[in-house]
Amino acid sequence: MADRLVYLLALLSPRERGLLLLVGAVTAPLAVRMLGVLPLLQQRDAARLAAFETHAMLGWVAAQTEKLPPDGLPATPGGGAAAPIGISGIEQSLLRADLRAAVSGLAVRPDGGIDLGFDAVAFEQLTQWLYLTTSDWGYAFAAFRIERAEPGLVTAAFVLEPAE
């Protein structure tokens, strides 16, 4: 194969070999830049943007926690845990808060808990609903996950278990 390449190059005139060398000298670095360096630069820029957004979100969350009462959320009346309101009670509170349309899943778990999921929902509306509802609904958070979907919107998943 190499002998054949040498033979084909020998058939070319010196001017053609020079032009071929020039094309190779320009094409190789350009290919390295386009195929290797530019994707790395784009990944770096995307990582920097993600880090900036995360830092901004962290600052916003820190500012929101400063607005919470120093004693925490109010306890349930009577000092004990309220009786669980059930899936229909949660659904009614979602309807009152105009959040039912954003619910992607609402199901009773075998252990008596509840799985609750939201598609894109306004973060402030979700937190306001949680603030107003969680003190008397009779459930505790076993797990939750809140992720940013779009500016101002989040997706959320909650696993609720009866409070003791």
Short mmCIF file of C-alpha atoms in Angstrom, two decimals:
data_model
loop_
_atom_site.label_atom_id
_atom_site.label_comp_id
_atom_site.label_asym_id
_atom_site.label_seq_id
_atom_site.Cartn_x
_atom_site.Cartn_y
_atom_site.Cartn_z
CA MET A 1 0.00 0.00 0.00
CA ALA A 2 2.81 2.41 0.90
CA ASP A 3 4.67 1.50 -2.31
CA ARG A 4 1.59 2.33 -4.33
CA LEU A 5 1.27 5.72 -2.61
CA VAL A 6 4.93 6.50 -3.30
CA TYR A 7 4.47 5.48 -6.93
CA LEU A 8 1.40 7.75 -7.31
CA LEU A 9 3.28 10.66 -5.74
CA ALA A 10 6.24 10.06 -8.07
CA LEU A 11 3.92 10.44 -11.06
CA LEU A 12 2.95 13.94 -9.90
CA SER A 13 4.90 17.01 -10.94
CA PRO A 14 6.83 18.95 -8.26
CA ARG A 15 4.22 21.68 -8.38
CA GLU A 16 1.38 19.17 -7.82
CA ARG A 17 3.28 17.55 -4.93
CA GLY A 18 3.79 20.99 -3.37
CA LEU A 19 0.11 21.82 -3.68
CA LEU A 20 -0.81 18.45 -2.19
CA LEU A 21 1.57 19.11 0.73
CA LEU A 22 0.03 22.56 1.23
CA VAL A 23 -3.50 21.12 1.24
CA GLY A 24 -2.42 18.46 3.75
CA ALA A 25 -0.66 21.04 5.92
CA VAL A 26 -3.80 23.20 6.04
CA THR A 27 -6.39 20.41 6.24
CA ALA A 28 -4.81 18.39 9.07
CA PRO A 29 -4.66 21.22 11.66
CA LEU A 30 -8.10 22.40 10.58
CA ALA A 31 -9.52 18.90 11.03
CA VAL A 32 -7.91 18.60 14.47
CA ARG A 33 -9.42 21.93 15.47
CA MET A 34 -12.90 21.19 14.11
CA LEU A 35 -13.12 17.59 15.31
CA GLY A 36 -11.17 17.77 18.55
CA VAL A 37 -10.74 21.21 20.00
CA LEU A 38 -14.07 22.89 19.23
CA PRO A 39 -16.23 20.18 20.88
CA LEU A 40 -14.05 20.41 23.98
CA LEU A 41 -14.43 24.19 24.05
CA GLN A 42 -18.21 23.85 23.70
CA GLN A 43 -18.33 21.33 26.55
CA ARG A 44 -16.25 23.65 28.72
CA ASP A 45 -18.55 26.59 27.99
CA ALA A 46 -21.62 24.46 28.77
CA ALA A 47 -20.05 23.33 32.06
CA ARG A 48 -19.24 26.93 33.00
CA LEU A 49 -22.81 27.99 32.22
CA ALA A 50 -24.20 25.12 34.30
CA ALA A 51 -21.90 26.04 37.18
CA PHE A 52 -23.00 29.69 36.95
CA GLU A 53 -26.69 28.70 36.95
CA THR A 54 -26.14 26.37 39.89
CA HIS A 55 -24.36 29.10 41.82
CA ALA A 56 -27.19 31.54 41.05
CA MET A 57 -29.76 28.96 42.17
CA LEU A 58 -27.81 28.36 45.37
CA GLY A 59 -27.83 32.09 46.08
CA TRP A 60 -31.56 32.28 45.44
CA VAL A 61 -32.28 29.31 47.72
CA ALA A 62 -30.10 30.84 50.44
CA ALA A 63 -32.05 34.09 50.15
CA GLN A 64 -35.35 32.20 50.37
CA THR A 65 -34.27 30.31 53.51
CA GLU A 66 -33.54 33.62 55.20
CA LYS A 67 -37.23 34.49 54.73
CA LEU A 68 -38.38 31.42 56.69
CA PRO A 69 -39.44 31.91 60.29
CA PRO A 70 -36.56 31.27 62.72
CA ASP A 71 -38.61 28.67 64.62
CA GLY A 72 -39.36 26.68 61.47
CA LEU A 73 -42.75 25.85 60.05
CA PRO A 74 -45.67 25.97 62.48
CA ALA A 75 -46.53 22.75 64.27
CA THR A 76 -49.89 21.11 63.97
CA PRO A 77 -52.58 22.28 66.41
CA GLY A 78 -52.65 20.18 69.57
CA GLY A 79 -48.96 19.29 69.40
CA GLY A 80 -49.45 15.80 67.90
CA ALA A 81 -49.30 14.70 64.33
CA ALA A 82 -52.49 15.26 62.37
CA ALA A 83 -54.30 12.28 60.89
CA PRO A 84 -53.34 11.70 57.23
CA ILE A 85 -55.80 13.44 54.92
CA GLY A 86 -55.49 10.73 52.28
CA ILE A 87 -55.12 10.94 48.55
CA SER A 88 -58.45 12.70 48.07
CA GLY A 89 -57.53 15.36 50.63
CA ILE A 90 -54.25 16.01 48.85
CA GLU A 91 -56.08 16.19 45.52
CA GLN A 92 -58.57 18.70 46.95
CA SER A 93 -55.72 20.88 48.22
CA LEU A 94 -54.11 20.68 44.76
CA LEU A 95 -57.38 21.79 43.17
CA ARG A 96 -57.68 24.73 45.59
CA ALA A 97 -54.11 25.78 44.79
CA ASP A 98 -54.72 25.36 41.03
CA LEU A 99 -51.93 22.78 40.79
CA ARG A 100 -53.91 19.67 39.79
CA ALA A 101 -53.18 20.17 36.06
CA ALA A 102 -49.43 20.02 36.74
CA VAL A 103 -49.60 16.70 38.62
CA SER A 104 -48.01 13.87 36.64
CA GLY A 105 -48.59 11.17 39.25
CA LEU A 106 -50.62 10.73 42.40
CA ALA A 107 -50.80 7.21 43.82
CA VAL A 108 -51.16 5.37 47.12
CA ARG A 109 -48.18 3.24 48.07
CA PRO A 110 -48.58 -0.25 49.57
CA ASP A 111 -47.18 1.01 52.89
CA GLY A 112 -49.90 3.67 53.17
CA GLY A 113 -47.72 6.47 51.85
CA ILE A 114 -48.30 8.53 48.74
CA ASP A 115 -46.25 9.12 45.59
CA LEU A 116 -46.78 12.61 44.17
CA GLY A 117 -45.13 13.94 41.02
CA PHE A 118 -45.31 17.23 39.16
CA ASP A 119 -44.44 18.11 35.59
CA ALA A 120 -43.37 21.67 34.86
CA VAL A 121 -44.89 23.75 37.65
CA ALA A 122 -44.11 27.25 38.93
CA PHE A 123 -41.63 26.89 41.80
CA GLU A 124 -43.20 29.65 43.88
CA GLN A 125 -46.68 28.19 43.45
CA LEU A 126 -45.44 24.73 44.49
CA THR A 127 -43.60 26.00 47.56
CA GLN A 128 -46.58 28.15 48.57
CA TRP A 129 -48.84 25.07 48.35
CA LEU A 130 -46.36 23.01 50.38
CA TYR A 131 -46.06 25.75 53.00
CA LEU A 132 -49.81 26.08 53.43
CA THR A 133 -50.61 22.36 53.31
CA THR A 134 -47.85 20.37 54.99
CA SER A 135 -48.56 21.54 58.52
CA ASP A 136 -51.93 19.79 58.72
CA TRP A 137 -51.98 17.02 56.13
CA GLY A 138 -50.63 14.26 58.37
CA TYR A 139 -47.74 13.19 56.15
CA ALA A 140 -43.97 13.51 56.38
CA PHE A 141 -41.55 13.62 53.47
CA ALA A 142 -39.77 10.28 53.08
CA ALA A 143 -37.99 11.52 49.94
CA PHE A 144 -38.28 14.33 47.45
CA ARG A 145 -36.60 15.59 44.31
CA ILE A 146 -36.99 19.01 42.74
CA GLU A 147 -35.26 19.82 39.45
CA ARG A 148 -35.26 22.96 37.35
CA ALA A 149 -37.20 22.54 34.10
CA GLU A 150 -37.25 26.06 32.64
CA PRO A 151 -36.72 29.46 34.20
CA GLY A 152 -39.22 29.69 37.05
CA LEU A 153 -40.49 26.14 36.51
CA VAL A 154 -39.50 22.89 38.19
CA THR A 155 -40.33 19.21 38.05
CA ALA A 156 -40.87 17.59 41.42
CA ALA A 157 -41.41 14.17 42.94
CA PHE A 158 -42.39 13.49 46.54
CA VAL A 159 -42.69 10.30 48.56
CA LEU A 160 -44.95 10.92 51.54
CA GLU A 161 -45.42 8.63 54.52
CA PRO A 162 -47.94 8.95 57.34
CA ALA A 163 -46.58 11.14 60.14
CA GLU A 164 -46.23 9.59 63.55
#
